[in-house]
Tab-separated table of C-alpha atoms in Angstrom:
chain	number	residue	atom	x	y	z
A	1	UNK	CA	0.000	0.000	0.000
A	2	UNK	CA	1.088	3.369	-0.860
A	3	UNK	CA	1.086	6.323	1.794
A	4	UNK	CA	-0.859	9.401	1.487
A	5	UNK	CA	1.560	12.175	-0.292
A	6	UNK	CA	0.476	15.784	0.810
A	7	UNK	CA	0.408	19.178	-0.498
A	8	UNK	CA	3.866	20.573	0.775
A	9	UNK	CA	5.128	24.529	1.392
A	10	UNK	CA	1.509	25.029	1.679
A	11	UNK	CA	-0.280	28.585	2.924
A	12	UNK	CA	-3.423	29.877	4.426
A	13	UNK	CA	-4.546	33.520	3.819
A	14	UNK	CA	-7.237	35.731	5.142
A	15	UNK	CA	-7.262	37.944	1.519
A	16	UNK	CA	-9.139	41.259	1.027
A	17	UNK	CA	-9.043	42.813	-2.241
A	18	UNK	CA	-10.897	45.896	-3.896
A	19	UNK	CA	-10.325	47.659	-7.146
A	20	UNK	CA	-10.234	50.899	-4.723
A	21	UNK	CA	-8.731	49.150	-1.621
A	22	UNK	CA	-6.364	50.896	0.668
A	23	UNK	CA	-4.226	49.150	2.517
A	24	UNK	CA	-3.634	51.546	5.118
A	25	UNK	CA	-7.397	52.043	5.583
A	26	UNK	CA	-8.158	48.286	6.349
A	27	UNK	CA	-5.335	48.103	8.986
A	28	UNK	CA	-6.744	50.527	11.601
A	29	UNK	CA	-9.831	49.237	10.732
A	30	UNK	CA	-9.293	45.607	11.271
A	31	UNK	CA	-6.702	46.256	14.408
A	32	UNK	CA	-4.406	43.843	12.655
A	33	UNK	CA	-0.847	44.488	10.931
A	34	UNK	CA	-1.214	42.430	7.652
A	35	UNK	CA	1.882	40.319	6.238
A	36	UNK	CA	1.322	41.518	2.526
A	37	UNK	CA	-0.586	44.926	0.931
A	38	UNK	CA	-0.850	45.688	-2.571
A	39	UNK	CA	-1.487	49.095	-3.666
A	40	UNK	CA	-4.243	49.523	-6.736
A	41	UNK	CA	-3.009	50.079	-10.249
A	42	UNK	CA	-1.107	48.352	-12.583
A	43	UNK	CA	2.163	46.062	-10.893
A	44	UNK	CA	5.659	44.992	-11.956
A	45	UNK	CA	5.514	41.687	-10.316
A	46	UNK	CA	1.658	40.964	-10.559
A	47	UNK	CA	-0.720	39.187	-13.317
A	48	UNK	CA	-1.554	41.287	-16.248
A	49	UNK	CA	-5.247	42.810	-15.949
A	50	UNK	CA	-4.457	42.508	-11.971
A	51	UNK	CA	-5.158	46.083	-10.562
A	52	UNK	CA	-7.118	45.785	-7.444
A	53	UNK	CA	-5.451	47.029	-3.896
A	54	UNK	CA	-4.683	43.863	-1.573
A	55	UNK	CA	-4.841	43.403	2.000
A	56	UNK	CA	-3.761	39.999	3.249
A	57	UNK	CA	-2.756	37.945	6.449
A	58	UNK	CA	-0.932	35.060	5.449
A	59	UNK	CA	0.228	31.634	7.757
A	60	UNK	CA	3.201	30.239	5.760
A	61	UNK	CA	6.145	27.033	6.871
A	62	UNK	CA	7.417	30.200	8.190
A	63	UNK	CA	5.158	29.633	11.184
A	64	UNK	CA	4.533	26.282	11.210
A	65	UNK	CA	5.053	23.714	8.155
A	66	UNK	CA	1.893	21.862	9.657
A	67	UNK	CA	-1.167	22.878	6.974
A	68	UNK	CA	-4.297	22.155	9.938
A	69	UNK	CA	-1.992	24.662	12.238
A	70	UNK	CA	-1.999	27.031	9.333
A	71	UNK	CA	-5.279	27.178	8.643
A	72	UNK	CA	-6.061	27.065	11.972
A	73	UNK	CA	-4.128	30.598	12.946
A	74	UNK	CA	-6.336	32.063	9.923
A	75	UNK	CA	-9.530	31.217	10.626
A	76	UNK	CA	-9.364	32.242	14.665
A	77	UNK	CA	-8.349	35.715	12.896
A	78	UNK	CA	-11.337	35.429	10.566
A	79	UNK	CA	-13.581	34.425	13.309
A	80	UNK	CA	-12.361	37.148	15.809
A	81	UNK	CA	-13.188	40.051	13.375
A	82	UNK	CA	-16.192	38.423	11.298
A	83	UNK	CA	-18.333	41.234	12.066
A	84	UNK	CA	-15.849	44.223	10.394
A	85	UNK	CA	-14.925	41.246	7.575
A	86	UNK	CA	-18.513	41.496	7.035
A	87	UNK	CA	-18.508	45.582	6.430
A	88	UNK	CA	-15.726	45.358	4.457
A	89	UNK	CA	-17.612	42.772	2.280
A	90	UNK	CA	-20.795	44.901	1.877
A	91	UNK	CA	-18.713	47.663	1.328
A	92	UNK	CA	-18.000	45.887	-1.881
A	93	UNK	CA	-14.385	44.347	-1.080
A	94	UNK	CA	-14.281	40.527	-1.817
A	95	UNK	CA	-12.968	39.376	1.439
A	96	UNK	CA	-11.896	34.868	0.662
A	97	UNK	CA	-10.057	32.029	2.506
A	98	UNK	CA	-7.306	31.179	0.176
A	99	UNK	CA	-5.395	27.692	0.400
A	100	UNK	CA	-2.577	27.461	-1.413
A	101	UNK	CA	0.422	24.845	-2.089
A	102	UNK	CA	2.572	22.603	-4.315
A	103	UNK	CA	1.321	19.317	-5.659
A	104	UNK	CA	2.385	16.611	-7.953
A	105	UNK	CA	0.469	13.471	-9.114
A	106	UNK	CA	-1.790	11.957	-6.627
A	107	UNK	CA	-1.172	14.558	-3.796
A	108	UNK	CA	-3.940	15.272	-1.693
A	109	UNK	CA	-5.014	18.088	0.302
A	110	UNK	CA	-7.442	16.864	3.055
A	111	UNK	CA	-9.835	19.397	4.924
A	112	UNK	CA	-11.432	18.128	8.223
A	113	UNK	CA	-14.955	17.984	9.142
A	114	UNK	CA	-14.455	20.677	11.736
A	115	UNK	CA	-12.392	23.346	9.274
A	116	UNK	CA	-15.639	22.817	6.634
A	117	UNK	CA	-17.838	23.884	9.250
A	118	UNK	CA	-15.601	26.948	10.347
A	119	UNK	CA	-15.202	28.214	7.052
A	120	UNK	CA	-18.828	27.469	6.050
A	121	UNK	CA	-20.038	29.573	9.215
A	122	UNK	CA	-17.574	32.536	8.099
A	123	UNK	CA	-19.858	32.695	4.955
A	124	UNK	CA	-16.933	33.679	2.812
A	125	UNK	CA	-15.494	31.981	-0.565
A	126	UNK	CA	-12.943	29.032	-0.221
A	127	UNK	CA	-10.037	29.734	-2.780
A	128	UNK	CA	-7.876	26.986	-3.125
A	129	UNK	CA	-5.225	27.100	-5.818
A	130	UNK	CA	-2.042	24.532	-6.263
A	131	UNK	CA	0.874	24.803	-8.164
A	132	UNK	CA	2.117	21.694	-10.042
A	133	UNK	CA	5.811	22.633	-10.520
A	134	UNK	CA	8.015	19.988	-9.274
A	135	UNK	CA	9.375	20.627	-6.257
């Protein structure tokens, strides 16, 4: 029998993102410092056609290489300010979960039962996204 292979250098992000987004707005506003920003407008390093200003709080192998830990440490910040995620949403920012990682052939990312529920009862869209470079 073969073991389970796993997503690897995987993240978890908390992502907020408006074509008129300020970073420096939603920082006082959400009491949190963020680990990435991205002003609006046209960027050097970014996908053509992407303009919109960025707020983010990201949970990398910098803090743990553990993917359940990482989540974990974003959605108790997503839970802890659901009500001003909420504003910002009907404000018109997309606010998302975003999962991200490296896979190969027959690499699984597993969510539990429990982190469904949490991110079901945040009410905001699950991204998940993997690249498939070798690694």
């Amino acid at each position: 029998m073969t073991a389970k292979r796993y997503w690897v250098l995987t993240e978890a992000s908390l992502v907020i993102k408006g074509r008129d987004l300020h970073p420096e707005e939603i920082t006082p506003f959400l009491a949190i410092e963020p680990t990435g920003v991205r002003n609006p407008g046209p960027g050097k390093w970014d996908r053509p056609g992407e303009t919109d200003g960025q707020w983010r709080i990201s949970c990398d192998e910098r803090t743990t290489r553990d993917f359940h830990e990482q989540l974990d440490s974003i959605l108790s910040v997503a839970e802890r300010k659901r009500t001003e995620l909420r504003q910002l949403a009907e404000r018109g920012y997309e606010v998302t979960v975003n999962l991200f990682g490296f896979s190969g052939n027959d690499y699984t990312l597993a969510l539990h039962p429990e982190e469904i529920r949490r991110i079901a009862l945040l009410g905001f869209p699950l991204k998940v996204a993997a690249s498939m470079s070798e690694r």
